[in-house]
JSON list of C-alpha atoms in Angstrom, two decimals:
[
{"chain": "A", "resi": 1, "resn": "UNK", "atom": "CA", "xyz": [43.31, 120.05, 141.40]},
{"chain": "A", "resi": 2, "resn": "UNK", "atom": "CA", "xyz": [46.37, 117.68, 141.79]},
{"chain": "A", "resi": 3, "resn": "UNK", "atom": "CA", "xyz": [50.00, 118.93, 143.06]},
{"chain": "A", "resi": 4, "resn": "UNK", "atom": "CA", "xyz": [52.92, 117.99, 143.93]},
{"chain": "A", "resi": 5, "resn": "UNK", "atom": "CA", "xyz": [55.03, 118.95, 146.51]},
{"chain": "A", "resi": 6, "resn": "UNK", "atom": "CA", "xyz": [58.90, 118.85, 146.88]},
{"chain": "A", "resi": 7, "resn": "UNK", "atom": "CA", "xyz": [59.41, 120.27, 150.17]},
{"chain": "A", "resi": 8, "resn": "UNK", "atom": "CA", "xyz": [63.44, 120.70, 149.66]},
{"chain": "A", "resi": 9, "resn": "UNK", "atom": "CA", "xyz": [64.93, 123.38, 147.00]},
{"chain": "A", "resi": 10, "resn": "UNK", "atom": "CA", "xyz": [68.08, 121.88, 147.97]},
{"chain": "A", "resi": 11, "resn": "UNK", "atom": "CA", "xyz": [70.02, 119.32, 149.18]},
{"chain": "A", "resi": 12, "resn": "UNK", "atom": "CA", "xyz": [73.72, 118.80, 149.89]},
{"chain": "A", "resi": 13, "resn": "UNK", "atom": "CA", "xyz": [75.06, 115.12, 150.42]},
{"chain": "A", "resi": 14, "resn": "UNK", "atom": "CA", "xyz": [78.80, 113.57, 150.78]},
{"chain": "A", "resi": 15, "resn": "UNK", "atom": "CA", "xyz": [79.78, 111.06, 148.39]},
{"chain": "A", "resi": 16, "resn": "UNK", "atom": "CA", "xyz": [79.21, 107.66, 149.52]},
{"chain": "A", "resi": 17, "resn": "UNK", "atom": "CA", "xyz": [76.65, 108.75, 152.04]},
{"chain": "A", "resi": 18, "resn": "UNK", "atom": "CA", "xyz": [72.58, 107.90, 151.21]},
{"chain": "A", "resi": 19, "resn": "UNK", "atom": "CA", "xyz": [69.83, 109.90, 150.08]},
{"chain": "A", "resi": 20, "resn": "UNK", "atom": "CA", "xyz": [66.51, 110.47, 150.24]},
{"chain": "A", "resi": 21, "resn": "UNK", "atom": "CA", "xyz": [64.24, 113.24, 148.15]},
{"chain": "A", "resi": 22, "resn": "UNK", "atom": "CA", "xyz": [61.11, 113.89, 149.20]},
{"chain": "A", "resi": 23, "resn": "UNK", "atom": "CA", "xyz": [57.94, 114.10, 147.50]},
{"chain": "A", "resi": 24, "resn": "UNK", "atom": "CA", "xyz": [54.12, 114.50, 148.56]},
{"chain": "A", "resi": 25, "resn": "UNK", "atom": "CA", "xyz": [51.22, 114.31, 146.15]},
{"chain": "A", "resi": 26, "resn": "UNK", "atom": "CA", "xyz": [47.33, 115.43, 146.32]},
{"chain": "A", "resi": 27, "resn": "UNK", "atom": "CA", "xyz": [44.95, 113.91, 144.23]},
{"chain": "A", "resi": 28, "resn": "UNK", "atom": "CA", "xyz": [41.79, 112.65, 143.84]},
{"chain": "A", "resi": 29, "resn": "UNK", "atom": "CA", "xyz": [43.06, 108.90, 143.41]},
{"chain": "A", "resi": 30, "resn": "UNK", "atom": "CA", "xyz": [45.83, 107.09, 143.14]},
{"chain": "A", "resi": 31, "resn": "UNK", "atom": "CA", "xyz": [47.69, 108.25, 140.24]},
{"chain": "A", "resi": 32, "resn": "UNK", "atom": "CA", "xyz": [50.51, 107.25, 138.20]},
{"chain": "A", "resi": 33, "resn": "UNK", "atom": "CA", "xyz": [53.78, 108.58, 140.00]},
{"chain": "A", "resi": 34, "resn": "UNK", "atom": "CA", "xyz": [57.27, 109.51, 138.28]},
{"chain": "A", "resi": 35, "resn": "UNK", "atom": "CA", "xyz": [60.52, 110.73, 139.34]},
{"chain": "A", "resi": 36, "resn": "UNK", "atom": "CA", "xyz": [62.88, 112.59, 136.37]},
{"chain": "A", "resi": 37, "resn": "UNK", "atom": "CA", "xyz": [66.32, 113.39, 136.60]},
{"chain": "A", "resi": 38, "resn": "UNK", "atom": "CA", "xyz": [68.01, 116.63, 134.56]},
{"chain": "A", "resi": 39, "resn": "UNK", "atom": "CA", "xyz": [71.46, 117.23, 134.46]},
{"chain": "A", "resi": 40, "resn": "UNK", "atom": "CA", "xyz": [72.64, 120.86, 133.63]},
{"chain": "A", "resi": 41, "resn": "UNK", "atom": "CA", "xyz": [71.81, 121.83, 130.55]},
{"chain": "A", "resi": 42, "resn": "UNK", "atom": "CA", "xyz": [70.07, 118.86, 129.94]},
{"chain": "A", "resi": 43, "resn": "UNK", "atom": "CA", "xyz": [66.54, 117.64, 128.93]},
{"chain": "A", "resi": 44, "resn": "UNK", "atom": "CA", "xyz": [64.63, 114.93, 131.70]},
{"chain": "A", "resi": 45, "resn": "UNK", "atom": "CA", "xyz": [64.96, 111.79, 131.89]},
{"chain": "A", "resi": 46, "resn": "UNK", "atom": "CA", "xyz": [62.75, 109.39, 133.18]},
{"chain": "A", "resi": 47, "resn": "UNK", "atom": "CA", "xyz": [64.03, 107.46, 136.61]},
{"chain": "A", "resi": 48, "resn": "UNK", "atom": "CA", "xyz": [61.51, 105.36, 137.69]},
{"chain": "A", "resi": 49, "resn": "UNK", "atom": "CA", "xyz": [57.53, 105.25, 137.79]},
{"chain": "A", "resi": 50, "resn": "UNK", "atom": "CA", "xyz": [54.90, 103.54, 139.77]},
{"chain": "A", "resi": 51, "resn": "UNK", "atom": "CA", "xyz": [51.55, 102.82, 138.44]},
{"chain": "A", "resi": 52, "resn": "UNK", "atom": "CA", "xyz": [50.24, 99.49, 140.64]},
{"chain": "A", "resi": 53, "resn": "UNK", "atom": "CA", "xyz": [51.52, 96.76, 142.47]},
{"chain": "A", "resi": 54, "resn": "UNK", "atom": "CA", "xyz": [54.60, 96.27, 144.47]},
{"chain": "A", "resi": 55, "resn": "UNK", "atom": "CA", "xyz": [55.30, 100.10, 146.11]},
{"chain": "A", "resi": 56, "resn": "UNK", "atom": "CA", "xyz": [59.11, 99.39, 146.04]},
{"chain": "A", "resi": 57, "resn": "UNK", "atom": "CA", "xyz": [60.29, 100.34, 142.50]},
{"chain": "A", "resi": 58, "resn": "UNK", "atom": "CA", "xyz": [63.30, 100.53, 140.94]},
{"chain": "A", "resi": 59, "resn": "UNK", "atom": "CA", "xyz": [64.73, 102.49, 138.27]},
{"chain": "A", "resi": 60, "resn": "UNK", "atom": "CA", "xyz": [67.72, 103.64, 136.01]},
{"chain": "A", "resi": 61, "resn": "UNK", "atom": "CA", "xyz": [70.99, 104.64, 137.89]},
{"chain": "A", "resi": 62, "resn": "UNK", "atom": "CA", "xyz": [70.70, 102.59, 141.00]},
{"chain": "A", "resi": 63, "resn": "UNK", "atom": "CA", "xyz": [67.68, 104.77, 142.53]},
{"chain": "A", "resi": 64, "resn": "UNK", "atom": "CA", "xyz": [64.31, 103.13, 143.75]},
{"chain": "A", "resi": 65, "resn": "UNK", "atom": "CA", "xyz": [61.03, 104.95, 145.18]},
{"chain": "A", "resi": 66, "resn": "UNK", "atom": "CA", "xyz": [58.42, 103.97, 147.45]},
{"chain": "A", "resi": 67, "resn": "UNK", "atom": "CA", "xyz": [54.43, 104.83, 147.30]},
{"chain": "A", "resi": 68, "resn": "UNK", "atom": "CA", "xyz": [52.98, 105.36, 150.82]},
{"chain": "A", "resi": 69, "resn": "UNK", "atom": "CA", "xyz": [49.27, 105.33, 150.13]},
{"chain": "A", "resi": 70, "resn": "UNK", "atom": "CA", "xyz": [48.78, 106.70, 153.75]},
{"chain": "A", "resi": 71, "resn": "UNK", "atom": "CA", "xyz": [50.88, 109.42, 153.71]},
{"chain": "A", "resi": 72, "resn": "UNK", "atom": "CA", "xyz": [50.36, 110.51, 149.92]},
{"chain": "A", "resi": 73, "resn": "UNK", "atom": "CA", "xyz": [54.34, 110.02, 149.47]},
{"chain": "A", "resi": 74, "resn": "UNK", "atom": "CA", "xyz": [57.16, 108.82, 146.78]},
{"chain": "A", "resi": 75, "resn": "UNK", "atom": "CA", "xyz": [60.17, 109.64, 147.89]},
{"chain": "A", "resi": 76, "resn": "UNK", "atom": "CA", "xyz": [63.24, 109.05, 145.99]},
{"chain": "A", "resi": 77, "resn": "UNK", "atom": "CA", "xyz": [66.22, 106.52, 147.29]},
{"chain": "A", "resi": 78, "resn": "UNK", "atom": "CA", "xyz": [69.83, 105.91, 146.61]},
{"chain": "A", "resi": 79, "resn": "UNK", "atom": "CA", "xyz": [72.17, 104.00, 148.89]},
{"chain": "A", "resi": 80, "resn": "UNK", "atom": "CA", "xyz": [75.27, 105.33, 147.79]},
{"chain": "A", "resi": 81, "resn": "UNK", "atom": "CA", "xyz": [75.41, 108.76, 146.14]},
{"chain": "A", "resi": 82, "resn": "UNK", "atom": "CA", "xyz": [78.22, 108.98, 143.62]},
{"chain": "A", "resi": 83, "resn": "UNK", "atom": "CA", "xyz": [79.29, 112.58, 142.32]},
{"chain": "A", "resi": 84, "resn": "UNK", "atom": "CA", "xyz": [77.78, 112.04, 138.44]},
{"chain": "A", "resi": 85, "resn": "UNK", "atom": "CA", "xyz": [74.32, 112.24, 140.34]},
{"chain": "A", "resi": 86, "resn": "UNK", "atom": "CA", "xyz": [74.51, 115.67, 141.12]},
{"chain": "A", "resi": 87, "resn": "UNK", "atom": "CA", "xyz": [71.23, 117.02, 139.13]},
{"chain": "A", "resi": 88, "resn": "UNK", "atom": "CA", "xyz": [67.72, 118.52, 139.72]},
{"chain": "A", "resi": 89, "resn": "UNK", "atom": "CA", "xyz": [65.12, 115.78, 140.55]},
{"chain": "A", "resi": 90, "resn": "UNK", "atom": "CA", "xyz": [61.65, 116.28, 139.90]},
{"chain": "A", "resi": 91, "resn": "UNK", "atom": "CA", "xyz": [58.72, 114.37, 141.07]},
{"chain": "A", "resi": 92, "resn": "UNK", "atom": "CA", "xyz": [55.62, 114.13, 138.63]},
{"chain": "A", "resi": 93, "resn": "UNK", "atom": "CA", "xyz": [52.52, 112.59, 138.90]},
{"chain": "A", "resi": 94, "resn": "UNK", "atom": "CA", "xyz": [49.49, 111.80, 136.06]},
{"chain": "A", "resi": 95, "resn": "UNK", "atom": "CA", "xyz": [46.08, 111.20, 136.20]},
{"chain": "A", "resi": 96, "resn": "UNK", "atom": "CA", "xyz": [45.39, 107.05, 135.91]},
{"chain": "A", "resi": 97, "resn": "UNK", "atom": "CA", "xyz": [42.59, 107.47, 133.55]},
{"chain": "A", "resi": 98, "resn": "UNK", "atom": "CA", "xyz": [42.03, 109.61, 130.51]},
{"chain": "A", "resi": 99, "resn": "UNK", "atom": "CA", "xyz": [44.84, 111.83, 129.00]},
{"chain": "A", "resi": 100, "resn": "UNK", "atom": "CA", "xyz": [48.39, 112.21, 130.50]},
{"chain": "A", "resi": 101, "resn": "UNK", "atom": "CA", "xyz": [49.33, 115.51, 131.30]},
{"chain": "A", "resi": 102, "resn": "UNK", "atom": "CA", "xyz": [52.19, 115.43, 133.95]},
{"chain": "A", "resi": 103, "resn": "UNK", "atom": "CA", "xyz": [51.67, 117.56, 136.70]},
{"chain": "A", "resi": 104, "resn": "UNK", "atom": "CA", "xyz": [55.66, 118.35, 137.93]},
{"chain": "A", "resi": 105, "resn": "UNK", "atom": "CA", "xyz": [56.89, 119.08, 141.60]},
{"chain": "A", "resi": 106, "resn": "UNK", "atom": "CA", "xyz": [59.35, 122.29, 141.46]},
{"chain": "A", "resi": 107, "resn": "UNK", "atom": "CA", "xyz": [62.13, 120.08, 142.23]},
{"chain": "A", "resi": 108, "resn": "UNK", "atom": "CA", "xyz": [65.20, 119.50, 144.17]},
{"chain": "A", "resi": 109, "resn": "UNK", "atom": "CA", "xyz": [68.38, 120.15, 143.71]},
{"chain": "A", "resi": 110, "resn": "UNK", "atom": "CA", "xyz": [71.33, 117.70, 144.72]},
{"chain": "A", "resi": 111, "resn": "UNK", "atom": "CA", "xyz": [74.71, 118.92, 145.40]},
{"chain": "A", "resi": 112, "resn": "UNK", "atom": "CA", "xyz": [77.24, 116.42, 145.97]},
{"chain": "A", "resi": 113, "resn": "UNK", "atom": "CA", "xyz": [80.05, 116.95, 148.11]},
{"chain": "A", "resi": 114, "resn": "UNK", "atom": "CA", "xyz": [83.67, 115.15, 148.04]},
{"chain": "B", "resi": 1, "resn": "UNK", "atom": "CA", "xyz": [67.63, 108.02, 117.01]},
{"chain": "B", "resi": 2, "resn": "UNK", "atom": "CA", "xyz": [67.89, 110.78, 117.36]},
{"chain": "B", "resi": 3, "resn": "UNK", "atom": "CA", "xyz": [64.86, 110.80, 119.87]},
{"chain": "B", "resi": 4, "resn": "UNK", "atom": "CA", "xyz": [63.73, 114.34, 120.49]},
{"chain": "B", "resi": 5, "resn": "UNK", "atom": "CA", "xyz": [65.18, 117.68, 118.60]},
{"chain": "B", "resi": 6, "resn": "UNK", "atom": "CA", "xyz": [64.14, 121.56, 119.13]},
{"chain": "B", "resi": 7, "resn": "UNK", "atom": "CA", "xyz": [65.81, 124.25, 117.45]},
{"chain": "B", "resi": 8, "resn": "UNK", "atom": "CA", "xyz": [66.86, 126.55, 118.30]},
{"chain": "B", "resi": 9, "resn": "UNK", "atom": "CA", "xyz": [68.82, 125.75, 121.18]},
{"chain": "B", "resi": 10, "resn": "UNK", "atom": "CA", "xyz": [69.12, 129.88, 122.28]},
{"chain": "B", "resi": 11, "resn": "UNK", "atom": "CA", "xyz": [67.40, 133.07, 121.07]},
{"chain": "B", "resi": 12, "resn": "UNK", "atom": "CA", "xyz": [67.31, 136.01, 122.10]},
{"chain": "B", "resi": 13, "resn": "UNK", "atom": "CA", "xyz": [64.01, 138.53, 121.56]},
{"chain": "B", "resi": 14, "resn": "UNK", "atom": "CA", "xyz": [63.11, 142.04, 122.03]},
{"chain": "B", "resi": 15, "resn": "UNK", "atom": "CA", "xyz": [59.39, 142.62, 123.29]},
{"chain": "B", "resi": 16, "resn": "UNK", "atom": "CA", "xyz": [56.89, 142.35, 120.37]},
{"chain": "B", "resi": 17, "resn": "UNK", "atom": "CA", "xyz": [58.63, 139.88, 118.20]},
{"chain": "B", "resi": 18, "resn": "UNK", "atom": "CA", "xyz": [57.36, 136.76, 117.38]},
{"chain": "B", "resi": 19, "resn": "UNK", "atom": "CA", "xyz": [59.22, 133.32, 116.58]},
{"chain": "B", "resi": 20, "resn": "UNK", "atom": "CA", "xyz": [58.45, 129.82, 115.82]},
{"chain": "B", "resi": 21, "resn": "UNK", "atom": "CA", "xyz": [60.09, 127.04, 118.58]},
{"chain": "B", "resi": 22, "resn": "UNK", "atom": "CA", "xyz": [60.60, 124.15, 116.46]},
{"chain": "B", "resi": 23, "resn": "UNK", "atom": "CA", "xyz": [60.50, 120.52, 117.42]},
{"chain": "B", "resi": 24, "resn": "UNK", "atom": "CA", "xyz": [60.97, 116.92, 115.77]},
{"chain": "B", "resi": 25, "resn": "UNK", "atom": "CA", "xyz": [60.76, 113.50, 117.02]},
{"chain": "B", "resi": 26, "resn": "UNK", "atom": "CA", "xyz": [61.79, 110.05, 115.51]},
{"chain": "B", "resi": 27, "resn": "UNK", "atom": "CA", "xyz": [59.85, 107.89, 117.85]},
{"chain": "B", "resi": 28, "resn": "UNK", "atom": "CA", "xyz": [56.75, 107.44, 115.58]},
{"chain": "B", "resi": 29, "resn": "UNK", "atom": "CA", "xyz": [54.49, 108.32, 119.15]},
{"chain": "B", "resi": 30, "resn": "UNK", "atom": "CA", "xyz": [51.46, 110.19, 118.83]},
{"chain": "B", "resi": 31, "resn": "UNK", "atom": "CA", "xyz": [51.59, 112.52, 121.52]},
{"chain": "B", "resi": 32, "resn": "UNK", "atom": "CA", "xyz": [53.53, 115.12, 121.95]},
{"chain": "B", "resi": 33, "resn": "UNK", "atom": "CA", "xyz": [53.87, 118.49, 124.50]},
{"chain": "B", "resi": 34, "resn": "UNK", "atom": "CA", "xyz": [55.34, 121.81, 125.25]},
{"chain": "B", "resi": 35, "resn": "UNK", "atom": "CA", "xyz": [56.74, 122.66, 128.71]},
{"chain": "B", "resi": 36, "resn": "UNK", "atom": "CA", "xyz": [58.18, 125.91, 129.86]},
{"chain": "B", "resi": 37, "resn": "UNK", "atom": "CA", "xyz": [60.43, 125.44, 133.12]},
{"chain": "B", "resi": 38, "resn": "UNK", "atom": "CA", "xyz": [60.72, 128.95, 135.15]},
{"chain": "B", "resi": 39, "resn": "UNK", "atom": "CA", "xyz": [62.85, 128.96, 138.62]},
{"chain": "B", "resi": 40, "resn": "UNK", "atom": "CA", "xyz": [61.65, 127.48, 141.71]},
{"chain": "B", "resi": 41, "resn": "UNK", "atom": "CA", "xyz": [58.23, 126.02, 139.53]},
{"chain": "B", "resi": 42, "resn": "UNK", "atom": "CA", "xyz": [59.42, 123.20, 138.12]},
{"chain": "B", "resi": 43, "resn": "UNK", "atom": "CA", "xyz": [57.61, 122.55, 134.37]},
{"chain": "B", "resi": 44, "resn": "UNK", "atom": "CA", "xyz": [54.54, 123.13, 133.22]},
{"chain": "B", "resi": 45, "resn": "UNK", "atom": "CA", "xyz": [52.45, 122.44, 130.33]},
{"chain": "B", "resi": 46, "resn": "UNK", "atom": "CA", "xyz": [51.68, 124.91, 127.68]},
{"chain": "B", "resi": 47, "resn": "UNK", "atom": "CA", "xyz": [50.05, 122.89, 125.13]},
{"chain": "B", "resi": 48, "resn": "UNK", "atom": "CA", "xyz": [49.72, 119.38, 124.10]},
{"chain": "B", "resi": 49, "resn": "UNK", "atom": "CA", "xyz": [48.62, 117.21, 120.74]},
{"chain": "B", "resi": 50, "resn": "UNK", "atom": "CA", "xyz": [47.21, 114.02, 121.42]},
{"chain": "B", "resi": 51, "resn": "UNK", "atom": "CA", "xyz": [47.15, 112.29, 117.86]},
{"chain": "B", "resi": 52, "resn": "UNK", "atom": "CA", "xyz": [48.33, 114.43, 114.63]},
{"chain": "B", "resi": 53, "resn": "UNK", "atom": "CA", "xyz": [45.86, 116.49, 113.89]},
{"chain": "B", "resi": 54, "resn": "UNK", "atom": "CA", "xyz": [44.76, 117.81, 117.50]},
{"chain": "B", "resi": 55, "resn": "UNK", "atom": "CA", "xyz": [45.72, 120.38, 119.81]},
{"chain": "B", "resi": 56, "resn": "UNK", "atom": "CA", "xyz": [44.89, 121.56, 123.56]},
{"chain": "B", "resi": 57, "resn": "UNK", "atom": "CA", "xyz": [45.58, 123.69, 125.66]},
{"chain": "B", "resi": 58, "resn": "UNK", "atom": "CA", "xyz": [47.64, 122.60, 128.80]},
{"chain": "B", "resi": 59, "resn": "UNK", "atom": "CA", "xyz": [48.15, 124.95, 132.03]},
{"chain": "B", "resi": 60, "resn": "UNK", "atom": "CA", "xyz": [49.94, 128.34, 130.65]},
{"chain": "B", "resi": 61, "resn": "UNK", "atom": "CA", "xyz": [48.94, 128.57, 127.65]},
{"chain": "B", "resi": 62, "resn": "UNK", "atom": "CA", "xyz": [48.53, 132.13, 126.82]},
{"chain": "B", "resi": 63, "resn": "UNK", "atom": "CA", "xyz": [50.61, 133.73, 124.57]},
{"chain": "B", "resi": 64, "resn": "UNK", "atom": "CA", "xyz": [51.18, 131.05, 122.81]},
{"chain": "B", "resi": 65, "resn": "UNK", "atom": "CA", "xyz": [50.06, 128.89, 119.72]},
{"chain": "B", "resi": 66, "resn": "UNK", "atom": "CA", "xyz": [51.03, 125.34, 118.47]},
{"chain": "B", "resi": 67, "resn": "UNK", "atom": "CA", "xyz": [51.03, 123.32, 115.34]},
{"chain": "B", "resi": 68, "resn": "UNK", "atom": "CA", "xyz": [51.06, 119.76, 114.76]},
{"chain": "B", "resi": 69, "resn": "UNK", "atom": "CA", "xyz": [52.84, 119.56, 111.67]},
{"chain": "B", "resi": 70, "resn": "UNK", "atom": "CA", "xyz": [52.46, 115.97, 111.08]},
{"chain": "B", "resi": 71, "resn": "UNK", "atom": "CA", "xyz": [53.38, 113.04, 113.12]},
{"chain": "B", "resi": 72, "resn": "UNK", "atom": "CA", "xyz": [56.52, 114.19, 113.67]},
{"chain": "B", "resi": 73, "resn": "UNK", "atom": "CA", "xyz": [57.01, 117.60, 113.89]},
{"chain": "B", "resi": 74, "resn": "UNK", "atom": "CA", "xyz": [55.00, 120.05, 116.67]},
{"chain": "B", "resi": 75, "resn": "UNK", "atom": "CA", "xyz": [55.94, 123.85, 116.56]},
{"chain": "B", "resi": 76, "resn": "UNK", "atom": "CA", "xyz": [55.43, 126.44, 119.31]},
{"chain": "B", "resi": 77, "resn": "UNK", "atom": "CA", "xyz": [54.94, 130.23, 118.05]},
{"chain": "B", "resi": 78, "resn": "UNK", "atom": "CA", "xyz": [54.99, 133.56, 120.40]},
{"chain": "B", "resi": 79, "resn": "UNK", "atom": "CA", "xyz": [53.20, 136.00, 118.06]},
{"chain": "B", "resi": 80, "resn": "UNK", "atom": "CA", "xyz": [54.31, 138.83, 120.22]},
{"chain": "B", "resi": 81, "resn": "UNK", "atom": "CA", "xyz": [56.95, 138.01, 123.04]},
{"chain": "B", "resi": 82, "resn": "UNK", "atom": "CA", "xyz": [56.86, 139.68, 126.02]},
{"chain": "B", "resi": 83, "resn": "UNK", "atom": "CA", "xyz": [59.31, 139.48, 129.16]},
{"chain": "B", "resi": 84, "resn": "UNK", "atom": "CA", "xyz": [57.59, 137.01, 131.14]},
{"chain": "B", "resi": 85, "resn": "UNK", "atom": "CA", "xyz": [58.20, 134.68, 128.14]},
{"chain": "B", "resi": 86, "resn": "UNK", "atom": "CA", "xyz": [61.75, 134.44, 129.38]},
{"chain": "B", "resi": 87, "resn": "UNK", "atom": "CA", "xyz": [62.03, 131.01, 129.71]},
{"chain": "B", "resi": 88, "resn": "UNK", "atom": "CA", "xyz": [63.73, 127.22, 129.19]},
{"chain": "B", "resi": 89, "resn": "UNK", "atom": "CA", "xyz": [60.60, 125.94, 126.59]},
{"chain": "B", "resi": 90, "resn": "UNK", "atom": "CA", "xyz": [60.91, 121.61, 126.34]},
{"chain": "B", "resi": 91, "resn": "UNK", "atom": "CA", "xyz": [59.18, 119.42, 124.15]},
{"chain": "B", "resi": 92, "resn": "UNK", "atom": "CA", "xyz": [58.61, 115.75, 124.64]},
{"chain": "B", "resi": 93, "resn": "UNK", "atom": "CA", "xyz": [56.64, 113.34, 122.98]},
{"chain": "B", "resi": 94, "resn": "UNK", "atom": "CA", "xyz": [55.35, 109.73, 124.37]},
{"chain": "B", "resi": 95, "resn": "UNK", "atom": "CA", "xyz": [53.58, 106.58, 122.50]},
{"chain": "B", "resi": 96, "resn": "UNK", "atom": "CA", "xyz": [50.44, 107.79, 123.96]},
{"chain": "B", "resi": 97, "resn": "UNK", "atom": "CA", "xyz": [48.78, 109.45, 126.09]},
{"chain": "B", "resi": 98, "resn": "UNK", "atom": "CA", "xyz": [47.49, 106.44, 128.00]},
{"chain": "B", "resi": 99, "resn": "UNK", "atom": "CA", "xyz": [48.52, 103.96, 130.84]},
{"chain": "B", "resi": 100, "resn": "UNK", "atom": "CA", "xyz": [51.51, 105.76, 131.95]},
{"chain": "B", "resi": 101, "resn": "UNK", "atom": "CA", "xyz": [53.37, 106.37, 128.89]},
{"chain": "B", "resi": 102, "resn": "UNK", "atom": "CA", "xyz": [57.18, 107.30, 129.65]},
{"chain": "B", "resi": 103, "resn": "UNK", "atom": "CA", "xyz": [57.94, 111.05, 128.16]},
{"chain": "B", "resi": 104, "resn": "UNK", "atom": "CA", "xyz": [60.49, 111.46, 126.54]},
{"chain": "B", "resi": 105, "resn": "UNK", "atom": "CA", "xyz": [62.23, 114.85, 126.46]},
{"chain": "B", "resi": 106, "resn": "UNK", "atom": "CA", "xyz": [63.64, 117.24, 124.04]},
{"chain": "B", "resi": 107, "resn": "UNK", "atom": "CA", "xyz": [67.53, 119.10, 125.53]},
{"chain": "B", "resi": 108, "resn": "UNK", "atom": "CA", "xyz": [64.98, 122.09, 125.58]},
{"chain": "B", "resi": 109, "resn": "UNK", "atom": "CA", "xyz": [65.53, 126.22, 123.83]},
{"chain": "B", "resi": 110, "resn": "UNK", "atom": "CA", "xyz": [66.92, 129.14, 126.29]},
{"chain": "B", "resi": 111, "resn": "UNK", "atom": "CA", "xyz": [64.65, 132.47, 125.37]},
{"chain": "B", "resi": 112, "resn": "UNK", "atom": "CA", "xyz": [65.07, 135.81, 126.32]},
{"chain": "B", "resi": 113, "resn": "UNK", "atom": "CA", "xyz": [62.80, 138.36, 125.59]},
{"chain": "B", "resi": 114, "resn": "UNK", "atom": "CA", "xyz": [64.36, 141.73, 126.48]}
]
């Protein structure tokens, strides 16, 4: 069965300074990859997704993700962390053929710190 | 656009009563889904419709029933609510289930069931 893996509950970054989220997939096949943001309180919203081609893409907000086929990985990229991104990121994946049911990671939460 | 709505946005339940989660999209998609996000698990899938007029069963789904009202509307009921219910419950809907369809997400219902 697929999964997704989000190996940090947490994760506490200065303003200004980069970040990276990390997130590790198992599946049968390459499969459609997403990344959702949710602020508190909040529904998700949808930050970038990677279904084919170029394995640098970039979303909503300034953040980009790139699919390592080797090492089963999208991990989540921002140069320049401001303090409005402090949020719980989740990484998702979906089968590329057939019906899409997202599969979500448990997620990682940013804490941004002045 | 209002984009997704659920109703209510809190509720609070003693063990053994039941209640309808209501939600409504303006999108015109065809696919729409039930999540339940629990601590350190991230979301998963309870049920989902495909088209009006179908239903299935996603990862956690018992417990629970669904309706697909019509196009727009897709209700979640707990006929007898028990603790582990306690929950944030989304709903989202996308064009399709195909090819990657972006989800689009609902600002989700707080339930307690005491």
């Amino acid at each position: 069965a697929q999964s997704v893996t989000q190996p940090d509950i947490h994760i506490t970054v200065s303003e200004g300074a980069s970040l990276e989220l990390r997130c590790n997939y198992s599946y049968g096949a390459t499969p459609y990859l997403f990344w959702y943001v949710q602020s508190p309180g909040q529904g998700l919203q949808l930050l970038l997704k990677y279904f084919s081609g170029d394995t640098l893409v970039q979303g909503i907000k300034g953040f980009e993700a790139e699919f390592k086929r080797s090492q089963s990985s999208f991990n989540l990229r921002k140069p320049s962390v401001h303090w409005s991104d402090a949020a719980e990121y989740f990484c998702a994946v979906a089968p590329a053929t057939g019906f899409q049911k997202l599969v979500f990671g448990t997620g990682t939460r940013l804490l941004v710190s002045p | 656009n209002a984009g997704v709505t659920q109703t209510p946005k809190f509720q609070v339940l003693k063990t053994g009563q039941s209640m309808t989660l209501q939600c409504a999209q303006d999108m015109n998609h065809n696919s729409m889904y039930w999540y339940r996000q629990d601590p350190g698990m991230g979301l998963r899938l309870i049920y989902y419709s495909a088209s009006e007029g179908t239903t299935d069963k996603g990862e956690v789904p018992n417990g629970y029933n669904v309706s697909r009202l019509n196009k727009r509307e897709f209700s979640l009921r707990l006929e007898s609510a028990a603790p582990s219910q306690t929950s944030v419950y989304f709903c989202a809907s996308s064009e399709d289930g195909s090819w990657g369809n972006e989800q689009f997400f609902g600002p989700g219902t707080r339930l307690t069931v005491l």
